Amino acid sequence: MNKPQTFRVKSFGCQMNVYDGERMAELLADRGMTVADEGADADLVVLNTCHIREKAAEKAYSDVGRLRREDGSKPLIALAGCVAQAEGEEARRRSAMIDMVVGPQAYHRLPEMIAAAAEGRAGVDTDMPAATKFDALPARRRGGVSAFLSVQEGCDKFCTYCVVPYTRGAEISRPFADVVAEAEQLVAGGARELTLLGQNVNAWESDGRDLAGLIRHLASFAELERIRYTTSHPVNMGESLIAAHGEIGKLMPYLHLPVQSGSDSILRAMNRSHTVESYLATIARVRAARPDIAISGDFIVGFPGESEADFERTLQVVDAVGYAAAFSFKYSPRPGTPAAGMDGQVAAEVMDERLQRLNERLQHHGRAFNQGCVGKTVDVLVEKKGRRPGQMIGKSPWLQSVFVETAAGIGEMIRVTLTEALPNSLGGVLAEPIGSRVVSV
Ligand code: 5AD
Ligand code: SF4
C-alpha cells in the first residue's frame, strides 16, 4: 500500500477524546497529509474510540467493519483511544482489518506507525511513556472560537465501575508553563473560550499552583473571554476553586460535578470517597460563592446491589440540587473492574425503568432551569451560523445554545435578552446594538 495522502479522524466518547482527535489531525497535517473531503474515501481512517460502557466499546468494531469499501478494498485503519488501550493486541485478533492500535498516551508516534503500516507492518503501541506525548506534538493551529485544552489526564480514584484508571493511567498534571503556552497558541488562533479538560481536572496542580491559580492566570489574557473546566471529582472541590467562582468574572457559572448515586451505601460500594451529605455541602458552598451557577451531573442507575430505596435516594438528590443538565447511564459491567464481579447485578428491565424515571426527573429540572433564564439579559459568545438567514447560534454563560438574529460575526460577544426556552436551547433578541459596548467604554 502507498503511503496515505488523505485521512479522517473520528472521535467518540468524552471531550478529552475530541481534544486528542484534534491533536492527531494536527499531527498528521503537520506531516503533509490532508483531511479527506466530505463524502470522499480517505486513505487512512483513525477511529478514536471510547471504552466507558459496553455499547461504546462494541461500536468501535462495527465502525471498523463499515470501513470496507464496495470494491472490497479498505483504508489503512488505526484504532486509537480507550478501546485500543484496553484491548491492545486483542483488537487485531478481533478484526484483521485493523492495521494499527494506538493508545491515548502513544498517539504522537502515529506517523512512524503509519509509515510502517503502509509497508505492511502492523503495529500496536499502548505504552504510557513517562515523557509526555504533548512534547512531541506540533503547536496548536488556528481553531474555533471555543477550544478544549487538556491539562490533566488519568485517574487514581478507582471507582469500582470505571475503566478510566486502566485506559488513561495514573493522574498526571501537565506543567503550568506548557498549559500556558498552549493556551497562548489557542487564543492567538482565535479562541475566545477555553475549556480546561481532565478526567479529574480539579485535581490539577503544578509548581505549587492549583486549578484556581491556573484559571486566575489565564483570566489575565486580554483576548480570552471565558474559561470553563470539566470533569471534576467532588473530593477535589477545594476552597480556592470554590472561591474562584465568586471572584473571577471570566470563569463561567457552570459546574459539572458527578454524584453517580444518592445512596451512601451505593457510593461506598462504588468507592466514591464522598457521601451524599458531603456532596450536597460542596454544592451549597459553590452556590454561596456564585449563586447563579448551573450544576450538571452524571448518574448511574442499576449499580450492583442498588435497591428501590437506594434509587429513590438518587431522585431525592436530583430534587435537592435541581440540575440544569445531566447525563444518566445504565450500569454497564466492564471487564477487569471490581464491580463487574459484585453480587446483586440488577436486571435489565429494572435498570430501564429506573433510567426512565430518573430522566423524567432530570428533564423536569432542566426545563425549569431554562425557563428560569427567560427574561434575563446575558452575554452570548457567537459560535456559528444558524439555519435561518441572519440567525446565529452562541452560548450563554450557562452553556445553553442561544438562537438570535444578529449581524454579529463568529467570535463576537453580544448582549442578548433571553425570550424563549426551547427543549434544548434558548431563543433571544439583541439587547444592545452591536458595537455599543465598545463605543460606551
Ligand atoms: N457503566 C455505566 N456508566 C459508567 N460511567 C462510567 N463507568 C460506567 C459504567 N461502567 C459513567 C459515569 C461517569 C461517566 C463519564 O460515565 O457516570 O461519570
Ligand atoms: Fe471514553 Fe473514558 Fe476514554 Fe473518555 S476517558 S474516551 S469517556 S473511556
XYZ file of C-alpha atoms and ligand atoms in Angstrom:
467
model
C 0.000 0.000 0.000
C 1.238 3.508 -0.810
C 1.803 5.983 1.959
C -1.579 7.550 2.716
C -2.188 11.092 1.450
C -5.624 11.776 2.939
C -7.055 10.982 6.335
C -10.104 11.249 8.544
C -10.187 11.159 12.361
C -13.465 10.117 14.004
C -13.726 10.639 17.750
C -16.243 9.102 20.143
C -16.752 9.425 23.881
C -15.701 12.290 26.081
C -14.359 15.766 25.372
C -10.832 14.570 26.004
C -11.213 12.213 23.067
C -12.383 15.152 20.958
C -9.248 17.015 22.042
C -6.999 14.023 21.288
C -8.683 13.660 17.899
C -7.905 17.292 17.074
C -4.288 16.823 18.073
C -3.931 13.665 15.983
C -5.373 15.536 12.999
C -2.904 18.391 13.548
C -0.041 15.905 13.798
C -0.975 14.215 10.527
C -1.469 17.564 8.777
C 1.936 18.639 10.097
C 3.403 15.591 8.326
C 1.912 16.629 4.997
C -1.321 14.654 4.943
C -4.636 16.348 4.187
C -8.117 15.806 5.559
C -10.260 13.832 3.097
C -13.116 15.788 1.519
C -16.575 15.240 2.921
C -18.040 12.062 1.406
C -14.753 11.055 -0.262
C -12.762 7.948 0.654
C -9.812 8.597 2.951
C -6.543 6.671 2.588
C -6.289 6.467 6.376
C -9.061 6.397 8.989
C -8.333 6.893 12.674
C -11.138 5.665 14.930
C -10.643 7.344 18.282
C -12.702 5.082 20.500
C -14.369 5.037 23.914
C -14.409 2.090 26.327
C -16.530 3.527 29.125
C -19.612 1.356 28.542
C -20.016 -1.875 26.613
C -22.094 -0.259 23.866
C -19.435 2.346 23.144
C -16.699 -0.307 23.003
C -18.672 -2.598 20.688
C -19.390 0.330 18.394
C -15.668 0.557 17.667
C -15.692 -2.845 15.965
C -18.881 -2.277 13.984
C -17.389 1.016 12.777
C -14.233 -0.797 11.665
C -16.351 -3.287 9.700
C -18.176 -0.465 7.961
C -14.927 0.881 6.524
C -14.821 -1.947 3.950
C -15.384 -0.295 0.550
C -17.777 -1.555 -2.126
C -14.903 -2.880 -4.255
C -13.643 -4.901 -1.272
C -10.665 -2.624 -0.567
C -10.230 -0.719 2.690
C -8.330 2.290 4.003
C -5.437 1.975 6.420
C -7.150 1.738 9.796
C -5.795 2.978 13.115
C -7.763 2.038 16.207
C -6.976 4.777 18.734
C -8.352 5.848 22.103
C -9.511 3.827 25.057
C -10.614 0.608 23.309
C -7.146 0.484 21.772
C -5.574 0.925 25.197
C -7.794 -1.664 26.867
C -7.560 -4.337 24.187
C -4.086 -3.882 22.654
C -3.100 -6.913 20.544
C -6.520 -8.447 21.146
C -8.091 -5.757 18.935
C -6.252 -7.074 15.866
C -7.360 -10.605 16.688
C -10.966 -9.391 16.802
C -10.683 -7.553 13.493
C -7.994 -8.277 10.934
C -8.967 -5.020 9.188
C -7.168 -3.016 11.877
C -3.599 -2.067 10.896
C -2.587 -0.030 13.942
C -3.603 0.030 17.588
C -2.537 3.172 19.420
C -3.404 4.164 22.971
C -4.232 7.660 24.271
C -0.702 8.206 25.622
C 1.123 6.995 22.499
C -0.547 8.737 19.568
C 2.347 11.105 18.984
C 4.014 8.057 17.420
C 1.285 7.655 14.787
C 3.387 8.978 11.849
C 6.009 6.240 12.300
C 3.297 3.615 12.751
C 1.582 4.783 9.570
C 4.828 4.594 7.580
C 5.356 1.032 8.805
C 1.740 0.011 8.219
C 1.887 1.343 4.652
C 4.702 -1.158 4.113
C 2.585 -3.925 5.551
C 3.954 -3.883 9.100
C 1.076 -3.661 11.533
C 1.748 -2.017 14.877
C 0.439 -1.946 18.406
C 1.509 0.810 20.797
C -0.209 1.049 24.153
C 2.794 2.349 26.094
C 2.258 5.034 28.654
C 5.613 6.784 28.270
C 6.777 8.925 31.161
C 7.905 11.687 28.779
C 4.553 13.028 27.774
C 3.149 12.948 24.260
C 2.499 16.668 24.490
C 6.175 17.485 23.976
C 6.156 15.584 20.687
C 3.046 17.191 19.227
C 3.098 20.231 16.911
C 1.937 23.670 18.095
C -1.816 24.341 18.056
C -3.237 25.689 14.816
C -5.967 28.169 14.209
C -9.059 26.644 15.726
C -12.608 27.522 16.714
C -13.952 30.220 18.996
C -14.287 27.688 21.802
C -11.342 25.352 22.301
C -10.562 22.390 24.523
C -7.266 22.241 26.366
C -6.192 19.074 28.206
C -4.448 19.963 31.448
C -4.769 16.757 33.443
C -5.103 13.127 32.473
C -5.715 9.852 34.184
C -7.298 8.846 37.417
C -6.166 7.383 40.738
C -9.624 7.225 42.278
C -10.561 3.713 41.126
C -14.329 3.937 41.272
C -15.279 0.276 41.143
C -17.313 0.555 37.907
C -14.842 2.556 35.861
C -12.243 1.685 33.210
C -10.595 5.112 33.146
C -7.751 4.343 35.601
C -6.819 1.443 33.297
C -7.270 3.184 29.942
C -5.877 6.603 30.834
C -3.382 5.623 33.509
C -2.396 7.388 36.712
C -3.291 11.027 37.407
C -0.825 13.438 35.851
C -0.951 17.217 35.580
C 0.610 18.974 32.622
C 3.175 21.548 33.763
C 1.909 25.107 34.240
C 4.264 26.561 31.607
C 3.129 24.026 28.960
C -0.524 24.698 29.612
C 0.015 28.439 29.432
C 1.975 28.105 26.184
C -0.803 26.061 24.588
C -3.430 28.496 25.845
C -1.488 31.350 24.207
C -1.405 29.455 20.898
C -5.132 28.784 21.046
C -6.008 32.387 21.876
C -3.673 33.654 19.137
C -5.519 31.256 16.798
C -8.877 32.818 17.603
C -10.141 31.035 20.716
C -12.229 33.281 22.969
C -13.290 30.496 25.313
C -11.123 27.727 26.765
C -12.453 24.592 28.424
C -9.766 23.010 30.574
C -10.072 19.240 30.414
C -9.106 16.437 32.720
C -10.603 13.203 33.980
C -10.176 14.821 37.401
C -9.470 18.330 36.240
C -9.877 19.874 39.676
C -7.002 17.679 40.929
C -4.642 19.605 38.600
C -1.565 21.024 40.324
C 1.811 22.233 39.132
C 4.588 24.340 40.647
C 2.581 24.940 43.795
C -0.445 26.165 41.841
C -3.880 24.570 41.908
C -6.591 24.791 39.259
C -7.883 28.051 40.716
C -4.370 29.526 40.324
C -4.208 28.367 36.710
C -7.632 29.846 35.954
C -6.629 33.114 37.612
C -3.549 33.294 35.399
C -5.461 32.514 32.200
C -8.074 35.115 33.103
C -5.372 37.761 32.674
C -5.209 37.081 28.887
C -6.937 40.135 27.432
C -8.426 38.347 24.411
C -9.710 35.364 26.343
C -13.309 35.995 27.398
C -14.430 32.773 29.030
C -12.950 29.871 30.971
C -14.626 26.563 31.804
C -13.349 23.269 33.185
C -14.540 19.683 33.259
C -14.792 16.968 34.710
C -14.461 17.473 38.430
C -14.484 14.998 41.300
C -16.325 16.073 44.471
C -13.358 15.299 46.744
C -11.105 17.701 44.832
C -13.540 20.617 45.012
C -11.229 22.701 47.212
C -11.968 26.042 48.855
C -9.781 28.051 46.465
C -11.619 26.716 43.406
C -14.971 27.359 45.035
C -13.882 30.890 45.909
C -12.662 31.406 42.326
C -16.241 31.033 41.130
C -17.157 34.128 43.108
C -14.051 36.117 42.219
C -13.113 35.518 38.579
C -15.616 37.045 36.160
C -14.273 35.072 33.187
C -14.853 31.758 34.972
C -18.283 30.757 33.730
C -21.039 29.897 36.224
C -21.223 26.219 35.362
C -20.008 23.191 37.281
C -20.156 19.579 36.153
C -19.938 17.626 39.388
C -20.956 13.974 39.049
C -22.558 12.328 42.076
C -23.422 8.966 40.414
C -25.832 7.861 43.163
C -27.827 9.382 46.002
C -27.340 6.413 48.322
C -24.422 6.319 50.747
C -24.213 2.532 50.697
C -24.017 2.524 46.881
C -21.465 5.361 46.952
C -19.383 3.224 49.328
C -19.637 0.204 47.023
C -18.652 2.479 44.131
C -15.593 3.626 46.137
C -16.592 7.237 45.511
C -14.932 8.599 48.672
C -17.726 11.113 49.273
C -21.137 10.867 50.882
C -24.425 12.403 49.845
C -24.087 14.881 52.694
C -20.549 15.954 51.775
C -21.584 16.310 48.122
C -24.578 18.480 48.971
C -22.427 20.562 51.320
C -19.968 21.180 48.470
C -22.800 22.259 46.167
C -24.061 24.617 48.875
C -20.605 26.228 49.217
C -20.296 26.630 45.456
C -23.723 28.258 45.340
C -22.836 30.571 48.197
C -19.811 31.724 46.161
C -21.733 32.021 42.872
C -25.496 31.971 43.401
C -26.424 31.758 39.703
C -24.192 28.752 38.981
C -25.630 25.935 36.843
C -24.873 22.474 38.188
C -24.709 19.412 35.978
C -24.052 15.816 36.927
C -23.581 12.193 35.906
C -25.718 9.350 37.260
C -25.503 5.583 37.088
C -28.646 3.525 37.705
C -28.586 -0.177 38.480
C -25.166 -0.406 40.106
C -24.870 -3.902 41.698
C -26.922 -4.056 44.904
C -28.974 -0.911 44.136
C -32.392 -1.337 45.754
C -35.546 0.623 45.009
C -34.882 2.610 48.208
C -31.311 3.401 47.059
C -32.648 4.569 43.711
C -35.250 6.786 45.357
C -32.452 8.478 47.284
C -30.895 9.342 43.931
C -34.162 11.017 42.907
C -34.083 12.971 46.171
C -30.599 14.284 45.385
C -31.783 15.287 41.906
C -34.579 17.320 43.510
C -32.292 18.761 46.172
C -29.733 20.012 43.640
C -32.050 20.930 40.756
C -29.579 20.090 37.993
C -29.514 22.367 34.965
C -28.256 19.475 32.831
C -27.235 15.869 33.383
C -26.040 12.631 31.855
C -27.598 9.391 33.038
C -26.459 5.872 32.311
C -27.418 2.292 32.978
C -24.645 0.484 34.794
C -22.506 -1.472 32.330
C -20.164 -4.133 33.760
C -16.671 -3.558 32.412
C -14.065 -6.304 32.193
C -11.371 -6.031 34.868
C -13.296 -3.632 37.141
C -14.232 -4.764 40.674
C -17.969 -4.052 40.279
C -18.274 -6.442 37.335
C -17.815 -9.335 39.778
C -20.075 -8.000 42.543
C -23.203 -9.765 43.761
C -26.587 -8.199 43.177
C -26.332 -7.331 39.486
C -29.579 -5.539 38.632
C -31.955 -6.911 35.970
C -32.089 -5.058 32.638
C -35.841 -4.276 32.943
C -35.301 -2.753 36.377
C -32.495 -0.579 35.030
C -34.655 0.519 32.085
C -37.483 1.508 34.370
C -35.194 3.416 36.762
C -33.432 5.205 33.944
C -36.768 6.361 32.577
C -37.902 7.685 35.949
C -34.566 9.390 36.518
C -34.636 11.002 33.081
C -38.142 12.344 33.628
C -36.997 13.991 36.839
C -33.818 15.361 35.267
C -35.760 16.751 32.304
C -38.169 18.456 34.656
C -35.304 20.282 36.361
C -33.523 21.031 33.070
C -36.673 22.629 31.683
C -37.218 24.586 34.886
C -33.662 25.902 34.706
C -34.083 27.012 31.088
C -37.468 28.555 31.877
C -35.881 30.487 34.743
C -33.470 32.107 32.282
C -36.242 33.731 30.225
C -36.248 37.498 30.746
C -32.565 37.688 31.715
C -30.116 39.706 29.641
C -26.785 37.923 29.272
C -23.568 37.827 27.261
C -23.661 35.346 24.393
C -20.499 34.231 22.631
C -21.359 33.741 18.949
C -20.073 30.366 17.735
C -21.746 29.563 14.418
C -24.425 30.405 11.868
C -27.974 29.244 12.492
C -30.141 27.570 9.881
C -32.276 30.625 9.162
C -30.779 33.582 7.275
C -29.429 36.180 9.691
C -29.637 33.774 12.606
C -26.572 32.992 14.708
C -26.030 30.446 17.477
C -23.989 31.245 20.535
C -23.577 30.081 24.104
C -24.975 31.563 27.268
C -22.799 31.676 30.406
C -24.660 28.501 31.474
C -23.655 26.587 28.329
C -27.083 26.686 26.712
C -27.210 27.245 22.956
C -28.874 30.577 22.195
C -30.508 31.371 18.843
C -30.533 35.044 17.952
C -30.916 37.227 14.868
C -27.868 39.409 14.601
C -25.303 40.725 12.167
C -22.573 39.905 14.705
C -19.859 37.563 13.472
C -18.450 34.353 14.893
C -16.284 35.073 17.931
C -18.148 38.229 18.978
C -19.710 38.658 22.385
C -23.208 40.119 22.217
C -25.802 41.175 24.812
C -28.949 39.137 24.414
C -32.267 39.203 26.232
C -33.495 35.626 26.519
C -37.096 35.389 25.383
C -37.912 31.740 24.919
C -36.993 28.392 26.476
C -36.913 25.556 23.936
C -36.313 21.922 24.978
C -32.520 22.056 24.452
C -31.795 25.687 23.798
C -32.952 29.265 24.259
C -34.189 31.949 21.910
C -33.269 35.582 22.398
C -33.170 39.065 20.912
C -30.314 41.542 20.803
C -30.380 43.735 23.870
C -27.983 46.342 22.524
C -26.894 47.246 19.019
C -23.618 45.584 18.088
C -20.607 47.650 18.965
C -22.443 49.773 21.501
C -20.431 48.248 24.314
C -17.228 49.226 22.568
C -18.462 52.796 21.962
C -19.594 53.256 25.528
C -16.274 52.369 27.204
N -21.400 1.931 33.483
C -22.231 2.989 33.306
N -21.816 4.261 33.366
C -20.493 4.479 33.603
N -19.803 5.616 33.743
C -18.510 5.299 33.977
N -18.361 3.964 34.012
C -19.593 3.428 33.789
C -20.081 2.100 33.719
N -19.287 1.039 33.901
C -20.406 6.949 33.667
C -20.208 7.751 34.949
C -19.146 8.738 34.552
C -19.477 8.957 33.091
C -18.392 9.553 32.280
O -19.803 7.675 32.625
O -21.409 8.406 35.261
O -19.191 9.919 35.302
Fe -14.442 7.044 26.993
Fe -13.419 7.418 29.424
Fe -11.796 7.020 27.417
Fe -13.138 9.316 27.563
S -11.570 8.573 29.001
S -12.879 8.056 25.776
S -15.078 8.573 28.453
S -13.280 5.577 28.240
